[in-house]
């Protein structure tokens, strides 16, 4: 059984169709079957892309020494409970399958798990506690609140994706409040997608701690209050999407973001003049300030001609 492997580190099961319990590899990858059958000396990554595996992975042929990528191979049903037995698993990618049901609670037993990718399935229920450093959960049907483990993630977390779900409440904190300060201590974070949920509360000044952040998407999440001035300290930012919230006040100074390419603050309650620093954002390609209460006009002529602006 695959689940007997105590040394498996990387399991990637993307875009699969499973129908027959007894079939592991179909004619697409028959030529690889003999190689896979003998894994006694297999090291590194082994790819089985293009296979249409039919149901459960139930062959000892996949017990490998270090890593295996099963590039099209899971079932059109629930996640198996046995995943938790892969004690050394570090990377698990189950995206673009027909998975339904809930994520097994005992998946948290995979204490070495660094990357858990479950995007584009039909998973239900609540997001489990986990300690992944790469957490894309977008485009499922998760409900409830974000797990408390979100604020206890490794300081090496780089990607946090929760958009396209039905998550409600505030970003979790062990005590009270809205967005916990602990979340902003994840200094290695490069991408955060938390759009299209029902989160609440203000964006805190600690957002400036994300010094490596390149992509920020908090769109359509009911955030309120002012945009923190410290957003201008995230010097690596390339894309900012805060549209569809209830943000108020003026647009903070973002002049020190030399790589900023996209800025979308539309569908908020921002007021005051459109800041002149926008004319100095020479990397800016997309600007959307529409449906606010802003004054004046954007000095588009001072920005190079390939800017796409909607104000």
XYZ file of C-alpha atoms in Angstrom:
311
model
C 0.000 0.000 0.000
C 1.133 3.541 -0.718
C 0.195 4.456 2.837
C 2.829 2.078 4.245
C 5.638 4.285 2.969
C 7.411 5.930 5.888
C 9.883 7.744 3.647
C 7.603 9.405 1.069
C 8.316 13.144 0.934
C 6.564 14.525 -2.144
C 3.167 13.393 -3.446
C 1.573 15.261 -6.349
C -1.802 14.026 -7.603
C -3.121 16.537 -10.113
C -6.108 16.415 -12.470
C -7.154 12.788 -12.224
C -9.935 10.382 -13.219
C -10.335 7.125 -11.247
C -12.855 4.419 -12.006
C -11.596 0.921 -11.287
C -10.176 -0.101 -7.944
C -7.867 -2.758 -9.395
C -6.264 -0.602 -12.050
C -3.241 1.476 -11.079
C -1.650 2.412 -14.379
C -3.479 2.416 -17.682
C -2.222 2.090 -21.211
C -0.932 5.670 -21.258
C 1.943 4.768 -18.991
C 2.273 0.989 -19.385
C 5.806 1.484 -20.570
C 6.691 2.778 -17.091
C 5.100 -0.056 -15.170
C 8.138 -2.317 -15.117
C 10.342 0.488 -13.839
C 7.913 1.489 -11.119
C 7.435 -2.087 -9.968
C 10.988 -2.216 -8.659
C 11.558 0.713 -6.326
C 14.182 -0.793 -4.091
C 16.852 1.542 -5.394
C 14.670 4.475 -6.452
C 15.796 7.866 -5.185
C 14.808 11.464 -5.873
C 11.650 12.254 -7.816
C 9.819 9.808 -10.066
C 7.165 11.199 -12.376
C 4.086 9.354 -13.635
C 2.472 12.177 -15.551
C -0.252 11.512 -18.094
C -1.653 8.466 -16.325
C -5.370 8.046 -15.721
C -5.332 6.041 -12.537
C -8.742 4.721 -11.717
C -9.361 4.542 -7.991
C -7.365 4.091 -4.815
C -3.594 3.958 -4.872
C -3.119 0.463 -3.499
C 0.141 -0.871 -4.830
C 3.426 -1.388 -2.999
C 5.109 -0.466 -6.264
C 4.875 3.168 -5.168
C 6.818 2.767 -1.931
C 9.887 4.827 -2.684
C 12.961 5.989 -0.875
C 12.488 9.727 -0.963
C 10.092 11.440 -3.373
C 7.447 10.495 -5.892
C 5.320 12.643 -8.169
C 2.155 10.898 -9.334
C 1.209 13.502 -11.864
C -2.380 12.395 -12.582
C -3.660 9.998 -10.012
C -6.332 10.358 -7.387
C -9.956 9.389 -6.989
C -13.233 11.093 -7.681
C -14.248 10.944 -4.042
C -13.041 11.868 -0.577
C -9.492 12.271 0.610
C -8.332 8.978 2.157
C -7.737 8.910 5.901
C -4.542 6.954 5.284
C -2.747 10.097 4.108
C -1.928 10.784 7.740
C 0.272 7.670 7.802
C 2.816 9.271 5.470
C 4.816 10.584 8.390
C 7.632 12.127 6.347
C 5.434 13.736 3.726
C 6.557 17.297 3.003
C 4.694 18.258 -0.185
C 1.142 17.193 -1.058
C -0.567 18.529 -4.188
C -4.123 17.307 -4.824
C -5.321 20.178 -6.992
C -7.675 19.983 -9.991
C -9.332 16.685 -9.013
C -12.942 15.785 -8.370
C -12.414 15.547 -4.633
C -15.419 15.997 -2.368
C -16.096 15.682 1.316
C -13.964 17.062 4.107
C -10.223 17.153 4.659
C -9.310 14.375 7.128
C -8.720 15.802 10.595
C -5.797 13.448 11.143
C -3.929 15.056 8.262
C -2.446 17.230 10.998
C -0.428 14.153 11.980
C 1.796 14.842 8.974
C 4.051 16.989 11.112
C 6.639 17.472 8.354
C 4.123 18.787 5.819
C 5.385 22.042 4.310
C 3.155 22.409 1.255
C -0.516 21.403 1.069
C -2.222 22.336 -2.209
C -5.963 21.567 -2.444
C -7.089 24.196 -4.927
C -9.888 23.711 -7.472
C -11.767 20.796 -5.912
C -15.199 20.590 -4.277
C -14.048 20.067 -0.708
C -16.462 20.958 2.077
C -16.395 21.608 5.789
C -13.841 23.522 7.780
C -10.189 24.047 6.987
C -8.163 21.787 9.300
C -5.358 22.880 11.562
C -2.093 22.421 9.720
C 1.414 23.845 9.743
C 2.144 24.098 6.020
C 4.439 26.806 4.689
C 2.541 26.821 1.378
C -1.226 26.776 1.781
C -3.349 27.184 -1.368
C -6.988 26.295 -0.516
C -8.743 28.496 -3.072
C -11.832 27.638 -5.110
C -13.364 25.030 -2.835
C -16.468 25.225 -0.657
C -14.913 25.615 2.779
C -17.050 27.278 5.439
C -16.590 28.415 9.008
C -13.659 30.398 10.350
C -9.992 30.165 9.509
C -8.192 27.664 11.791
C -6.165 28.994 14.706
C -3.098 27.261 13.288
C -3.046 29.943 10.573
C -1.416 32.341 13.016
C 1.036 29.716 14.247
C 2.455 28.886 10.838
C 6.156 28.588 10.249
C 8.013 31.847 9.773
C 9.004 30.417 6.385
C 5.429 30.619 5.033
C 5.472 32.111 1.547
C 2.011 31.602 0.057
C -1.374 31.842 1.789
C -4.363 31.294 -0.527
C -7.948 31.200 0.785
C -9.879 32.994 -1.958
C -13.098 31.701 -3.510
C -14.423 29.979 -0.389
C -17.225 30.742 2.060
C -15.099 31.530 5.089
C -16.661 33.923 7.588
C -15.727 35.637 10.807
C -12.405 37.272 11.515
C -8.948 35.971 10.788
C -8.388 33.761 13.847
C -6.639 34.833 16.993
C -6.336 33.005 20.260
C -7.794 35.919 22.243
C -9.954 38.661 20.756
C -9.846 41.083 17.860
C -9.714 40.749 14.127
C -6.483 40.296 12.197
C -3.911 38.967 14.680
C -0.524 40.600 14.921
C 1.032 37.133 14.709
C -0.010 36.826 11.078
C 2.104 39.837 10.211
C 5.196 38.263 11.765
C 5.446 35.897 8.782
C 8.278 37.891 7.279
C 8.959 35.418 4.441
C 5.446 35.754 3.013
C 5.539 36.586 -0.701
C 1.925 35.990 -1.783
C -1.322 36.324 0.148
C -4.741 35.674 -1.442
C -7.659 36.029 0.968
C -10.259 37.473 -1.406
C -13.961 36.635 -1.796
C -14.587 35.671 1.793
C -16.508 37.321 4.622
C -13.669 38.480 6.829
C -14.066 41.655 8.865
C -12.117 44.337 10.651
C -9.398 46.801 9.692
C -6.093 46.215 7.972
C -3.501 46.696 10.705
C -0.319 48.743 10.582
C 1.702 45.538 10.948
C 1.157 44.918 7.251
C 4.451 46.738 6.757
C 6.278 43.743 8.251
C 5.738 41.778 5.048
C 8.982 43.000 3.547
C 9.122 40.236 0.909
C 5.479 40.479 -0.157
C 4.999 40.777 -3.921
C 1.269 39.948 -4.296
C -1.493 41.142 -1.971
C -5.155 40.299 -2.620
C -7.739 41.153 0.052
C -10.519 41.887 -2.454
C -14.200 41.499 -1.563
C -13.605 40.550 2.059
C -15.525 43.258 3.961
C -12.435 44.894 5.434
C -13.060 48.358 6.859
C -11.089 51.309 8.177
C -8.204 53.049 6.485
C -5.483 51.596 4.282
C -2.415 51.522 6.565
C 0.368 53.933 5.680
C 2.788 51.097 6.386
C 1.649 49.416 3.163
C 4.178 51.715 1.528
C 6.948 49.897 3.415
C 6.317 46.632 1.549
C 8.956 47.584 -0.982
C 8.760 44.335 -2.972
C 5.060 44.718 -3.824
C 4.153 44.277 -7.472
C 0.367 43.841 -7.252
C -2.164 45.237 -4.764
C -5.859 44.282 -4.927
C -8.104 45.757 -2.219
C -11.269 46.255 -4.269
C -14.766 45.574 -3.009
C -14.230 46.329 0.683
C -15.402 49.168 2.936
C -12.092 50.992 3.164
C -12.242 54.690 4.011
C -9.942 57.686 4.172
C -7.272 58.710 1.715
C -4.889 56.662 -0.393
C -1.570 56.309 1.467
C 1.757 57.171 -0.099
C 2.997 54.251 -2.210
C 5.666 56.217 -4.033
C 8.477 54.027 -2.686
C 7.173 50.876 -4.417
C 9.321 50.898 -7.580
C 8.037 47.556 -8.890
C 4.312 48.192 -8.415
C 2.530 47.106 -11.604
C -1.124 46.741 -10.557
C -3.123 48.821 -8.080
C -6.850 48.161 -7.653
C -8.644 50.098 -4.912
C -12.039 50.223 -6.619
C -15.427 49.697 -4.966
C -14.490 51.223 -1.614
C -15.327 54.461 0.209
C -12.004 56.216 -0.297
C -12.074 60.000 -0.377
C -9.819 62.989 -0.886
C -7.636 63.894 -3.853
C -6.029 61.347 -6.122
C -2.385 61.463 -4.980
C 0.203 62.871 -7.331
C 2.708 60.117 -6.503
C 0.816 57.870 -8.928
C 2.491 59.774 -11.742
C 5.865 58.640 -10.408
C 5.054 54.916 -10.419
C 6.910 54.185 -13.623
C 6.275 50.417 -13.453
C 2.515 50.823 -13.086
C 0.533 49.043 -15.819
C -2.950 48.755 -14.284
C -4.764 51.288 -12.099
C -8.377 51.071 -10.916
C -9.725 53.689 -8.504
C -13.332 53.625 -9.717
C -16.428 53.705 -7.499
C -14.897 55.727 -4.687
C -15.362 59.347 -3.586
C -12.049 60.596 -4.912
C -11.434 64.069 -6.279
C -9.393 65.374 -9.204
C -8.113 63.306 -12.101
C -5.278 60.860 -12.512
C -2.351 62.518 -14.328
C -2.253 59.721 -16.886
C -0.243 61.755 -19.362
C 2.679 61.766 -16.977
C 2.722 57.975 -16.814
C 3.973 56.022 -19.787
C 1.434 55.182 -22.454
C 0.810 51.478 -21.746
C -0.949 52.219 -18.445
C -4.501 50.872 -18.250
C -6.484 53.171 -15.957
C -10.065 53.079 -14.687
C -10.986 55.926 -12.381
